[in-house]
Amino acid sequence: MINVIVKPNTIELPAGAVVRVPGTWQDYQILLEHLGDSTSPRVKYRHGELLLMVPLPEHGKQLDIIVEMVKVLLRHQGLRFDSYHETTMDLPDHSGVIPDHFFYIGELPVVGKRRIDWSNDPPPDLAIECDVTSFTSVNDYLPYRVRELWIVRQQKIKIYQFQDGRYSLVEQSQFFGGFDLNAILTECIKDAYQLGSGAIDKLSDRYPRQR
């Protein structure tokens, strides 16, 4: 049994917990307002259901490594990017998700905006979900048409690209052609547990910023 403690502006769940409860879009909006700037628990709305999740510390560490790895490789290729952490994506009465991280790459159509209008603004180019305790469904992202979705499970990246109205599992990222992303990630995670922030310094030495 999972103990859920509700306090003013706080919902307390144990680390690693995933709770599913029936709920409406209005319930989702009220819950987000109730939680305010709190990053725990994370909340999704999916087909009349609310999902509440509390990540483990392992989730945060892996996510930090993956995001920094992506930034190093983008700079190495001389690509501009705009980066967002745990930002709510929602379409009224339909769905609401909070990706672990997402990027606009190359063209930066929403840079400088205080709010993104998911009904009208272009979707991100890359979204990343690090599933340590939760389970991300690619179908959660169909309404948003994100060009590429990475789901990281057991320290392995699965790459999905939006094609013909659905997400297809592919071998190679459209943004990182020629890079063995899983090999790079494996090395970065190993180094991170030995070197801390030095892992990204080591990666930056291997893939220097393009001047």
mmCIF file with all atom_site columns, C-alpha atoms in Angstrom:
data_model
loop_
_atom_site.group_PDB
_atom_site.id
_atom_site.type_symbol
_atom_site.label_atom_id
_atom_site.label_alt_id
_atom_site.label_comp_id
_atom_site.label_asym_id
_atom_site.label_entity_id
_atom_site.label_seq_id
_atom_site.pdbx_PDB_ins_code
_atom_site.Cartn_x
_atom_site.Cartn_y
_atom_site.Cartn_z
_atom_site.occupancy
_atom_site.B_iso_or_equiv
_atom_site.pdbx_formal_charge
_atom_site.auth_seq_id
_atom_site.auth_comp_id
_atom_site.auth_asym_id
_atom_site.auth_atom_id
_atom_site.pdbx_PDB_model_num
ATOM 1   C CA . MET A 1 1   ? 0.000   0.000  0.000   1.00 0.00 ? 1   MET A CA 1
ATOM 2   C CA . ILE A 1 2   ? 1.255   3.491  -0.879  1.00 0.00 ? 2   ILE A CA 1
ATOM 3   C CA . ASN A 1 3   ? 0.661   6.240  1.671   1.00 0.00 ? 3   ASN A CA 1
ATOM 4   C CA . VAL A 1 4   ? -0.500  9.511  0.114   1.00 0.00 ? 4   VAL A CA 1
ATOM 5   C CA . ILE A 1 5   ? -0.349  12.580 2.363   1.00 0.00 ? 5   ILE A CA 1
ATOM 6   C CA . VAL A 1 6   ? -2.190  15.705 1.186   1.00 0.00 ? 6   VAL A CA 1
ATOM 7   C CA . LYS A 1 7   ? -1.296  19.033 2.806   1.00 0.00 ? 7   LYS A CA 1
ATOM 8   C CA . PRO A 1 8   ? -1.911  22.632 1.701   1.00 0.00 ? 8   PRO A CA 1
ATOM 9   C CA . ASN A 1 9   ? -0.022  23.068 -1.593  1.00 0.00 ? 9   ASN A CA 1
ATOM 10  C CA . THR A 1 10  ? 1.666   19.675 -1.089  1.00 0.00 ? 10  THR A CA 1
ATOM 11  C CA . ILE A 1 11  ? 1.038   16.043 -1.954  1.00 0.00 ? 11  ILE A CA 1
ATOM 12  C CA . GLU A 1 12  ? 3.538   13.704 -0.348  1.00 0.00 ? 12  GLU A CA 1
ATOM 13  C CA . LEU A 1 13  ? 4.347   10.359 -1.942  1.00 0.00 ? 13  LEU A CA 1
ATOM 14  C CA . PRO A 1 14  ? 7.301   8.062  -1.275  1.00 0.00 ? 14  PRO A CA 1
ATOM 15  C CA . ALA A 1 15  ? 10.202  8.219  -3.720  1.00 0.00 ? 15  ALA A CA 1
ATOM 16  C CA . GLY A 1 16  ? 9.663   5.932  -6.680  1.00 0.00 ? 16  GLY A CA 1
ATOM 17  C CA . ALA A 1 17  ? 5.871   5.894  -6.301  1.00 0.00 ? 17  ALA A CA 1
ATOM 18  C CA . VAL A 1 18  ? 3.511   5.918  -9.285  1.00 0.00 ? 18  VAL A CA 1
ATOM 19  C CA . VAL A 1 19  ? -0.174  6.493  -8.503  1.00 0.00 ? 19  VAL A CA 1
ATOM 20  C CA . ARG A 1 20  ? -3.058  6.376  -10.998 1.00 0.00 ? 20  ARG A CA 1
ATOM 21  C CA . VAL A 1 21  ? -6.418  7.864  -10.069 1.00 0.00 ? 21  VAL A CA 1
ATOM 22  C CA . PRO A 1 22  ? -9.536  8.709  -12.104 1.00 0.00 ? 22  PRO A CA 1
ATOM 23  C CA . GLY A 1 23  ? -9.759  12.395 -12.936 1.00 0.00 ? 23  GLY A CA 1
ATOM 24  C CA . THR A 1 24  ? -10.990 15.016 -15.362 1.00 0.00 ? 24  THR A CA 1
ATOM 25  C CA . TRP A 1 25  ? -9.175  17.776 -17.191 1.00 0.00 ? 25  TRP A CA 1
ATOM 26  C CA . GLN A 1 26  ? -10.560 20.184 -14.602 1.00 0.00 ? 26  GLN A CA 1
ATOM 27  C CA . ASP A 1 27  ? -9.130  18.001 -11.805 1.00 0.00 ? 27  ASP A CA 1
ATOM 28  C CA . TYR A 1 28  ? -5.743  18.136 -13.562 1.00 0.00 ? 28  TYR A CA 1
ATOM 29  C CA . GLN A 1 29  ? -5.826  21.928 -13.779 1.00 0.00 ? 29  GLN A CA 1
ATOM 30  C CA . ILE A 1 30  ? -6.828  22.277 -10.104 1.00 0.00 ? 30  ILE A CA 1
ATOM 31  C CA . LEU A 1 31  ? -4.060  19.888 -9.049  1.00 0.00 ? 31  LEU A CA 1
ATOM 32  C CA . LEU A 1 32  ? -1.417  21.825 -11.004 1.00 0.00 ? 32  LEU A CA 1
ATOM 33  C CA . GLU A 1 33  ? -2.598  25.069 -9.438  1.00 0.00 ? 33  GLU A CA 1
ATOM 34  C CA . HIS A 1 34  ? -2.583  23.394 -6.018  1.00 0.00 ? 34  HIS A CA 1
ATOM 35  C CA . LEU A 1 35  ? 1.006   22.210 -6.456  1.00 0.00 ? 35  LEU A CA 1
ATOM 36  C CA . GLY A 1 36  ? 2.231   25.559 -7.793  1.00 0.00 ? 36  GLY A CA 1
ATOM 37  C CA . ASP A 1 37  ? 5.985   25.576 -8.381  1.00 0.00 ? 37  ASP A CA 1
ATOM 38  C CA . SER A 1 38  ? 6.499   22.237 -6.656  1.00 0.00 ? 38  SER A CA 1
ATOM 39  C CA . THR A 1 39  ? 8.294   19.692 -8.841  1.00 0.00 ? 39  THR A CA 1
ATOM 40  C CA . SER A 1 40  ? 7.011   16.711 -6.841  1.00 0.00 ? 40  SER A CA 1
ATOM 41  C CA . PRO A 1 41  ? 4.940   14.816 -7.593  1.00 0.00 ? 41  PRO A CA 1
ATOM 42  C CA . ARG A 1 42  ? 5.011   15.068 -11.368 1.00 0.00 ? 42  ARG A CA 1
ATOM 43  C CA . VAL A 1 43  ? 1.556   14.875 -12.909 1.00 0.00 ? 43  VAL A CA 1
ATOM 44  C CA . LYS A 1 44  ? 0.218   13.642 -16.234 1.00 0.00 ? 44  LYS A CA 1
ATOM 45  C CA . TYR A 1 45  ? -3.325  13.677 -17.561 1.00 0.00 ? 45  TYR A CA 1
ATOM 46  C CA . ARG A 1 46  ? -4.274  10.838 -19.877 1.00 0.00 ? 46  ARG A CA 1
ATOM 47  C CA . HIS A 1 47  ? -7.764  9.822  -21.036 1.00 0.00 ? 47  HIS A CA 1
ATOM 48  C CA . GLY A 1 48  ? -9.694  10.530 -17.850 1.00 0.00 ? 48  GLY A CA 1
ATOM 49  C CA . GLU A 1 49  ? -6.832  9.501  -15.603 1.00 0.00 ? 49  GLU A CA 1
ATOM 50  C CA . LEU A 1 50  ? -4.311  11.362 -13.457 1.00 0.00 ? 50  LEU A CA 1
ATOM 51  C CA . LEU A 1 51  ? -0.834  9.889  -13.009 1.00 0.00 ? 51  LEU A CA 1
ATOM 52  C CA . LEU A 1 52  ? 1.271   11.099 -10.077 1.00 0.00 ? 52  LEU A CA 1
ATOM 53  C CA . MET A 1 53  ? 4.942   10.143 -9.972  1.00 0.00 ? 53  MET A CA 1
ATOM 54  C CA . VAL A 1 54  ? 7.844   10.824 -7.619  1.00 0.00 ? 54  VAL A CA 1
ATOM 55  C CA . PRO A 1 55  ? 11.233  10.192 -9.259  1.00 0.00 ? 55  PRO A CA 1
ATOM 56  C CA . LEU A 1 56  ? 14.113  8.487  -7.479  1.00 0.00 ? 56  LEU A CA 1
ATOM 57  C CA . PRO A 1 57  ? 17.504  10.235 -7.124  1.00 0.00 ? 57  PRO A CA 1
ATOM 58  C CA . GLU A 1 58  ? 18.798  7.904  -9.865  1.00 0.00 ? 58  GLU A CA 1
ATOM 59  C CA . HIS A 1 59  ? 16.302  9.512  -12.240 1.00 0.00 ? 59  HIS A CA 1
ATOM 60  C CA . GLY A 1 60  ? 17.658  13.006 -11.615 1.00 0.00 ? 60  GLY A CA 1
ATOM 61  C CA . LYS A 1 61  ? 21.273  11.951 -12.019 1.00 0.00 ? 61  LYS A CA 1
ATOM 62  C CA . GLN A 1 62  ? 20.687  10.063 -15.262 1.00 0.00 ? 62  GLN A CA 1
ATOM 63  C CA . LEU A 1 63  ? 18.579  12.875 -16.666 1.00 0.00 ? 63  LEU A CA 1
ATOM 64  C CA . ASP A 1 64  ? 21.231  15.470 -15.859 1.00 0.00 ? 64  ASP A CA 1
ATOM 65  C CA . ILE A 1 65  ? 23.862  13.356 -17.632 1.00 0.00 ? 65  ILE A CA 1
ATOM 66  C CA . ILE A 1 66  ? 21.689  12.828 -20.723 1.00 0.00 ? 66  ILE A CA 1
ATOM 67  C CA . VAL A 1 67  ? 20.765  16.511 -21.038 1.00 0.00 ? 67  VAL A CA 1
ATOM 68  C CA . GLU A 1 68  ? 24.373  17.653 -20.675 1.00 0.00 ? 68  GLU A CA 1
ATOM 69  C CA . MET A 1 69  ? 25.453  14.999 -23.202 1.00 0.00 ? 69  MET A CA 1
ATOM 70  C CA . VAL A 1 70  ? 22.930  16.336 -25.721 1.00 0.00 ? 70  VAL A CA 1
ATOM 71  C CA . LYS A 1 71  ? 24.142  19.914 -25.202 1.00 0.00 ? 71  LYS A CA 1
ATOM 72  C CA . VAL A 1 72  ? 27.777  18.900 -25.727 1.00 0.00 ? 72  VAL A CA 1
ATOM 73  C CA . LEU A 1 73  ? 26.953  17.066 -28.967 1.00 0.00 ? 73  LEU A CA 1
ATOM 74  C CA . LEU A 1 74  ? 24.795  19.922 -30.270 1.00 0.00 ? 74  LEU A CA 1
ATOM 75  C CA . ARG A 1 75  ? 27.558  22.458 -29.607 1.00 0.00 ? 75  ARG A CA 1
ATOM 76  C CA . HIS A 1 76  ? 30.065  20.102 -31.227 1.00 0.00 ? 76  HIS A CA 1
ATOM 77  C CA . GLN A 1 77  ? 27.955  20.220 -34.393 1.00 0.00 ? 77  GLN A CA 1
ATOM 78  C CA . GLY A 1 78  ? 27.551  23.985 -34.194 1.00 0.00 ? 78  GLY A CA 1
ATOM 79  C CA . LEU A 1 79  ? 23.769  23.708 -33.769 1.00 0.00 ? 79  LEU A CA 1
ATOM 80  C CA . ARG A 1 80  ? 21.768  26.352 -31.924 1.00 0.00 ? 80  ARG A CA 1
ATOM 81  C CA . PHE A 1 81  ? 19.269  25.111 -29.359 1.00 0.00 ? 81  PHE A CA 1
ATOM 82  C CA . ASP A 1 82  ? 16.673  26.221 -26.842 1.00 0.00 ? 82  ASP A CA 1
ATOM 83  C CA . SER A 1 83  ? 16.343  23.989 -23.760 1.00 0.00 ? 83  SER A CA 1
ATOM 84  C CA . TYR A 1 84  ? 13.438  23.479 -21.313 1.00 0.00 ? 84  TYR A CA 1
ATOM 85  C CA . HIS A 1 85  ? 13.319  21.417 -18.114 1.00 0.00 ? 85  HIS A CA 1
ATOM 86  C CA . GLU A 1 86  ? 10.080  19.854 -16.772 1.00 0.00 ? 86  GLU A CA 1
ATOM 87  C CA . THR A 1 87  ? 7.787   22.290 -18.599 1.00 0.00 ? 87  THR A CA 1
ATOM 88  C CA . THR A 1 88  ? 4.103   21.413 -18.831 1.00 0.00 ? 88  THR A CA 1
ATOM 89  C CA . MET A 1 89  ? 2.751   20.647 -22.295 1.00 0.00 ? 89  MET A CA 1
ATOM 90  C CA . ASP A 1 90  ? -1.036  20.636 -22.385 1.00 0.00 ? 90  ASP A CA 1
ATOM 91  C CA . LEU A 1 91  ? -3.967  20.775 -24.744 1.00 0.00 ? 91  LEU A CA 1
ATOM 92  C CA . PRO A 1 92  ? -7.231  21.717 -23.008 1.00 0.00 ? 92  PRO A CA 1
ATOM 93  C CA . ASP A 1 93  ? -9.603  18.803 -22.339 1.00 0.00 ? 93  ASP A CA 1
ATOM 94  C CA . HIS A 1 94  ? -7.260  16.417 -24.111 1.00 0.00 ? 94  HIS A CA 1
ATOM 95  C CA . SER A 1 95  ? -3.922  15.713 -22.470 1.00 0.00 ? 95  SER A CA 1
ATOM 96  C CA . GLY A 1 96  ? -1.202  17.096 -20.267 1.00 0.00 ? 96  GLY A CA 1
ATOM 97  C CA . VAL A 1 97  ? 2.376   15.882 -19.922 1.00 0.00 ? 97  VAL A CA 1
ATOM 98  C CA . ILE A 1 98  ? 5.544   17.196 -18.340 1.00 0.00 ? 98  ILE A CA 1
ATOM 99  C CA . PRO A 1 99  ? 8.564   15.917 -20.290 1.00 0.00 ? 99  PRO A CA 1
ATOM 100 C CA . ASP A 1 100 ? 11.743  15.515 -18.289 1.00 0.00 ? 100 ASP A CA 1
ATOM 101 C CA . HIS A 1 101 ? 13.382  17.813 -20.847 1.00 0.00 ? 101 HIS A CA 1
ATOM 102 C CA . PHE A 1 102 ? 12.862  19.089 -24.374 1.00 0.00 ? 102 PHE A CA 1
ATOM 103 C CA . PHE A 1 103 ? 14.825  20.988 -26.988 1.00 0.00 ? 103 PHE A CA 1
ATOM 104 C CA . TYR A 1 104 ? 14.212  23.183 -29.979 1.00 0.00 ? 104 TYR A CA 1
ATOM 105 C CA . ILE A 1 105 ? 17.146  22.655 -32.348 1.00 0.00 ? 105 ILE A CA 1
ATOM 106 C CA . GLY A 1 106 ? 18.296  24.904 -35.185 1.00 0.00 ? 106 GLY A CA 1
ATOM 107 C CA . GLU A 1 107 ? 15.271  27.154 -35.587 1.00 0.00 ? 107 GLU A CA 1
ATOM 108 C CA . LEU A 1 108 ? 14.165  28.606 -32.243 1.00 0.00 ? 108 LEU A CA 1
ATOM 109 C CA . PRO A 1 109 ? 10.503  29.607 -32.742 1.00 0.00 ? 109 PRO A CA 1
ATOM 110 C CA . VAL A 1 110 ? 9.603   30.164 -29.080 1.00 0.00 ? 110 VAL A CA 1
ATOM 111 C CA . VAL A 1 111 ? 12.831  31.603 -27.699 1.00 0.00 ? 111 VAL A CA 1
ATOM 112 C CA . GLY A 1 112 ? 12.096  34.476 -25.327 1.00 0.00 ? 112 GLY A CA 1
ATOM 113 C CA . LYS A 1 113 ? 8.450   33.530 -24.836 1.00 0.00 ? 113 LYS A CA 1
ATOM 114 C CA . ARG A 1 114 ? 7.145   33.423 -21.274 1.00 0.00 ? 114 ARG A CA 1
ATOM 115 C CA . ARG A 1 115 ? 4.519   30.863 -22.220 1.00 0.00 ? 115 ARG A CA 1
ATOM 116 C CA . ILE A 1 116 ? 4.236   28.373 -25.059 1.00 0.00 ? 116 ILE A CA 1
ATOM 117 C CA . ASP A 1 117 ? 0.829   27.971 -26.721 1.00 0.00 ? 117 ASP A CA 1
ATOM 118 C CA . TRP A 1 118 ? 0.738   24.253 -27.526 1.00 0.00 ? 118 TRP A CA 1
ATOM 119 C CA . SER A 1 119 ? -2.295  24.751 -29.768 1.00 0.00 ? 119 SER A CA 1
ATOM 120 C CA . ASN A 1 120 ? -0.462  27.161 -32.091 1.00 0.00 ? 120 ASN A CA 1
ATOM 121 C CA . ASP A 1 121 ? 3.281   27.262 -31.454 1.00 0.00 ? 121 ASP A CA 1
ATOM 122 C CA . PRO A 1 122 ? 5.562   24.741 -33.198 1.00 0.00 ? 122 PRO A CA 1
ATOM 123 C CA . PRO A 1 123 ? 6.330   21.558 -31.234 1.00 0.00 ? 123 PRO A CA 1
ATOM 124 C CA . PRO A 1 124 ? 9.792   20.838 -29.814 1.00 0.00 ? 124 PRO A CA 1
ATOM 125 C CA . ASP A 1 125 ? 12.277  18.985 -31.968 1.00 0.00 ? 125 ASP A CA 1
ATOM 126 C CA . LEU A 1 126 ? 13.403  16.582 -29.236 1.00 0.00 ? 126 LEU A CA 1
ATOM 127 C CA . ALA A 1 127 ? 11.779  15.444 -25.983 1.00 0.00 ? 127 ALA A CA 1
ATOM 128 C CA . ILE A 1 128 ? 13.494  13.218 -23.424 1.00 0.00 ? 128 ILE A CA 1
ATOM 129 C CA . GLU A 1 129 ? 11.834  10.954 -20.859 1.00 0.00 ? 129 GLU A CA 1
ATOM 130 C CA . CYS A 1 130 ? 14.022  9.124  -18.352 1.00 0.00 ? 130 CYS A CA 1
ATOM 131 C CA . ASP A 1 131 ? 11.960  6.186  -17.077 1.00 0.00 ? 131 ASP A CA 1
ATOM 132 C CA . VAL A 1 132 ? 13.444  4.835  -13.866 1.00 0.00 ? 132 VAL A CA 1
ATOM 133 C CA . THR A 1 133 ? 10.198  4.246  -11.962 1.00 0.00 ? 133 THR A CA 1
ATOM 134 C CA . SER A 1 134 ? 7.526   5.424  -14.408 1.00 0.00 ? 134 SER A CA 1
ATOM 135 C CA . PHE A 1 135 ? 6.482   4.176  -17.828 1.00 0.00 ? 135 PHE A CA 1
ATOM 136 C CA . THR A 1 136 ? 6.150   6.660  -20.682 1.00 0.00 ? 136 THR A CA 1
ATOM 137 C CA . SER A 1 137 ? 3.811   5.841  -23.531 1.00 0.00 ? 137 SER A CA 1
ATOM 138 C CA . VAL A 1 138 ? 4.754   7.285  -26.924 1.00 0.00 ? 138 VAL A CA 1
ATOM 139 C CA . ASN A 1 139 ? 1.027   7.856  -27.426 1.00 0.00 ? 139 ASN A CA 1
ATOM 140 C CA . ASP A 1 140 ? 1.171   10.577 -24.753 1.00 0.00 ? 140 ASP A CA 1
ATOM 141 C CA . TYR A 1 141 ? 3.116   12.664 -27.267 1.00 0.00 ? 141 TYR A CA 1
ATOM 142 C CA . LEU A 1 142 ? 0.966   12.105 -30.354 1.00 0.00 ? 142 LEU A CA 1
ATOM 143 C CA . PRO A 1 143 ? -1.135  15.270 -29.802 1.00 0.00 ? 143 PRO A CA 1
ATOM 144 C CA . TYR A 1 144 ? 2.034   17.399 -29.665 1.00 0.00 ? 144 TYR A CA 1
ATOM 145 C CA . ARG A 1 145 ? 3.801   15.991 -32.738 1.00 0.00 ? 145 ARG A CA 1
ATOM 146 C CA . VAL A 1 146 ? 7.274   16.313 -31.196 1.00 0.00 ? 146 VAL A CA 1
ATOM 147 C CA . ARG A 1 147 ? 9.668   15.403 -34.007 1.00 0.00 ? 147 ARG A CA 1
ATOM 148 C CA . GLU A 1 148 ? 11.762  12.994 -31.967 1.00 0.00 ? 148 GLU A CA 1
ATOM 149 C CA . LEU A 1 149 ? 11.191  11.350 -28.584 1.00 0.00 ? 149 LEU A CA 1
ATOM 150 C CA . TRP A 1 150 ? 13.835  9.594  -26.515 1.00 0.00 ? 150 TRP A CA 1
ATOM 151 C CA . ILE A 1 151 ? 12.698  7.176  -23.830 1.00 0.00 ? 151 ILE A CA 1
ATOM 152 C CA . VAL A 1 152 ? 15.581  6.102  -21.620 1.00 0.00 ? 152 VAL A CA 1
ATOM 153 C CA . ARG A 1 153 ? 15.115  2.815  -19.742 1.00 0.00 ? 153 ARG A CA 1
ATOM 154 C CA . GLN A 1 154 ? 17.816  0.801  -18.005 1.00 0.00 ? 154 GLN A CA 1
ATOM 155 C CA . GLN A 1 155 ? 20.373  3.341  -19.252 1.00 0.00 ? 155 GLN A CA 1
ATOM 156 C CA . LYS A 1 156 ? 19.489  2.679  -22.908 1.00 0.00 ? 156 LYS A CA 1
ATOM 157 C CA . ILE A 1 157 ? 18.007  5.238  -25.305 1.00 0.00 ? 157 ILE A CA 1
ATOM 158 C CA . LYS A 1 158 ? 15.097  4.211  -27.498 1.00 0.00 ? 158 LYS A CA 1
ATOM 159 C CA . ILE A 1 159 ? 14.544  6.717  -30.301 1.00 0.00 ? 159 ILE A CA 1
ATOM 160 C CA . TYR A 1 160 ? 11.087  7.366  -31.720 1.00 0.00 ? 160 TYR A CA 1
ATOM 161 C CA . GLN A 1 161 ? 10.385  9.683  -34.647 1.00 0.00 ? 161 GLN A CA 1
ATOM 162 C CA . PHE A 1 162 ? 7.033   11.180 -35.550 1.00 0.00 ? 162 PHE A CA 1
ATOM 163 C CA . GLN A 1 163 ? 6.181   9.873  -39.009 1.00 0.00 ? 163 GLN A CA 1
ATOM 164 C CA . ASP A 1 164 ? 2.808   9.706  -40.782 1.00 0.00 ? 164 ASP A CA 1
ATOM 165 C CA . GLY A 1 165 ? 0.833   10.532 -37.658 1.00 0.00 ? 165 GLY A CA 1
ATOM 166 C CA . ARG A 1 166 ? 2.510   8.028  -35.336 1.00 0.00 ? 166 ARG A CA 1
ATOM 167 C CA . TYR A 1 167 ? 5.794   7.348  -33.561 1.00 0.00 ? 167 TYR A CA 1
ATOM 168 C CA . SER A 1 168 ? 8.134   4.786  -35.088 1.00 0.00 ? 168 SER A CA 1
ATOM 169 C CA . LEU A 1 169 ? 11.122  3.215  -33.344 1.00 0.00 ? 169 LEU A CA 1
ATOM 170 C CA . VAL A 1 170 ? 14.309  4.015  -35.299 1.00 0.00 ? 170 VAL A CA 1
ATOM 171 C CA . GLU A 1 171 ? 17.992  3.192  -34.968 1.00 0.00 ? 171 GLU A CA 1
ATOM 172 C CA . GLN A 1 172 ? 19.473  6.640  -35.569 1.00 0.00 ? 172 GLN A CA 1
ATOM 173 C CA . SER A 1 173 ? 18.609  10.109 -34.337 1.00 0.00 ? 173 SER A CA 1
ATOM 174 C CA . GLN A 1 174 ? 17.927  12.665 -37.063 1.00 0.00 ? 174 GLN A CA 1
ATOM 175 C CA . PHE A 1 175 ? 19.928  15.201 -35.040 1.00 0.00 ? 175 PHE A CA 1
ATOM 176 C CA . PHE A 1 176 ? 22.973  13.086 -34.234 1.00 0.00 ? 176 PHE A CA 1
ATOM 177 C CA . GLY A 1 177 ? 23.797  11.122 -37.355 1.00 0.00 ? 177 GLY A CA 1
ATOM 178 C CA . GLY A 1 178 ? 26.985  9.098  -36.988 1.00 0.00 ? 178 GLY A CA 1
ATOM 179 C CA . PHE A 1 179 ? 26.985  9.177  -33.168 1.00 0.00 ? 179 PHE A CA 1
ATOM 180 C CA . ASP A 1 180 ? 26.574  5.979  -31.163 1.00 0.00 ? 180 ASP A CA 1
ATOM 181 C CA . LEU A 1 181 ? 24.400  7.622  -28.524 1.00 0.00 ? 181 LEU A CA 1
ATOM 182 C CA . ASN A 1 182 ? 24.044  4.575  -26.301 1.00 0.00 ? 182 ASN A CA 1
ATOM 183 C CA . ALA A 1 183 ? 27.783  3.969  -26.221 1.00 0.00 ? 183 ALA A CA 1
ATOM 184 C CA . ILE A 1 184 ? 28.392  7.629  -25.349 1.00 0.00 ? 184 ILE A CA 1
ATOM 185 C CA . LEU A 1 185 ? 25.696  7.529  -22.657 1.00 0.00 ? 185 LEU A CA 1
ATOM 186 C CA . THR A 1 186 ? 27.091  4.342  -21.103 1.00 0.00 ? 186 THR A CA 1
ATOM 187 C CA . GLU A 1 187 ? 30.536  5.916  -20.837 1.00 0.00 ? 187 GLU A CA 1
ATOM 188 C CA . CYS A 1 188 ? 29.140  9.183  -19.451 1.00 0.00 ? 188 CYS A CA 1
ATOM 189 C CA . ILE A 1 189 ? 27.144  7.414  -16.735 1.00 0.00 ? 189 ILE A CA 1
ATOM 190 C CA . LYS A 1 190 ? 30.152  5.328  -15.742 1.00 0.00 ? 190 LYS A CA 1
ATOM 191 C CA . ASP A 1 191 ? 32.351  8.434  -15.604 1.00 0.00 ? 191 ASP A CA 1
ATOM 192 C CA . ALA A 1 192 ? 29.699  10.424 -13.709 1.00 0.00 ? 192 ALA A CA 1
ATOM 193 C CA . TYR A 1 193 ? 29.714  7.974  -10.813 1.00 0.00 ? 193 TYR A CA 1
ATOM 194 C CA . GLN A 1 194 ? 33.509  8.233  -10.654 1.00 0.00 ? 194 GLN A CA 1
ATOM 195 C CA . LEU A 1 195 ? 34.236  11.817 -11.676 1.00 0.00 ? 195 LEU A CA 1
ATOM 196 C CA . GLY A 1 196 ? 31.053  13.767 -10.963 1.00 0.00 ? 196 GLY A CA 1
ATOM 197 C CA . SER A 1 197 ? 30.909  16.840 -13.187 1.00 0.00 ? 197 SER A CA 1
ATOM 198 C CA . GLY A 1 198 ? 34.267  15.788 -14.637 1.00 0.00 ? 198 GLY A CA 1
ATOM 199 C CA . ALA A 1 199 ? 32.368  13.307 -16.797 1.00 0.00 ? 199 ALA A CA 1
ATOM 200 C CA . ILE A 1 200 ? 30.948  16.121 -18.930 1.00 0.00 ? 200 ILE A CA 1
ATOM 201 C CA . ASP A 1 201 ? 34.340  17.879 -19.010 1.00 0.00 ? 201 ASP A CA 1
ATOM 202 C CA . LYS A 1 202 ? 35.792  14.651 -20.391 1.00 0.00 ? 202 LYS A CA 1
ATOM 203 C CA . LEU A 1 203 ? 33.018  14.414 -22.994 1.00 0.00 ? 203 LEU A CA 1
ATOM 204 C CA . SER A 1 204 ? 33.559  18.068 -23.982 1.00 0.00 ? 204 SER A CA 1
ATOM 205 C CA . ASP A 1 205 ? 37.249  17.352 -24.534 1.00 0.00 ? 205 ASP A CA 1
ATOM 206 C CA . ARG A 1 206 ? 36.312  14.458 -26.797 1.00 0.00 ? 206 ARG A CA 1
ATOM 207 C CA . TYR A 1 207 ? 33.684  16.497 -28.678 1.00 0.00 ? 207 TYR A CA 1
ATOM 208 C CA . PRO A 1 208 ? 34.835  20.130 -28.505 1.00 0.00 ? 208 PRO A CA 1
ATOM 209 C CA . ARG A 1 209 ? 32.517  23.020 -29.269 1.00 0.00 ? 209 ARG A CA 1
ATOM 210 C CA . GLN A 1 210 ? 32.549  24.055 -32.918 1.00 0.00 ? 210 GLN A CA 1
ATOM 211 C CA . ARG A 1 211 ? 33.910  27.560 -33.231 1.00 0.00 ? 211 ARG A CA 1
#
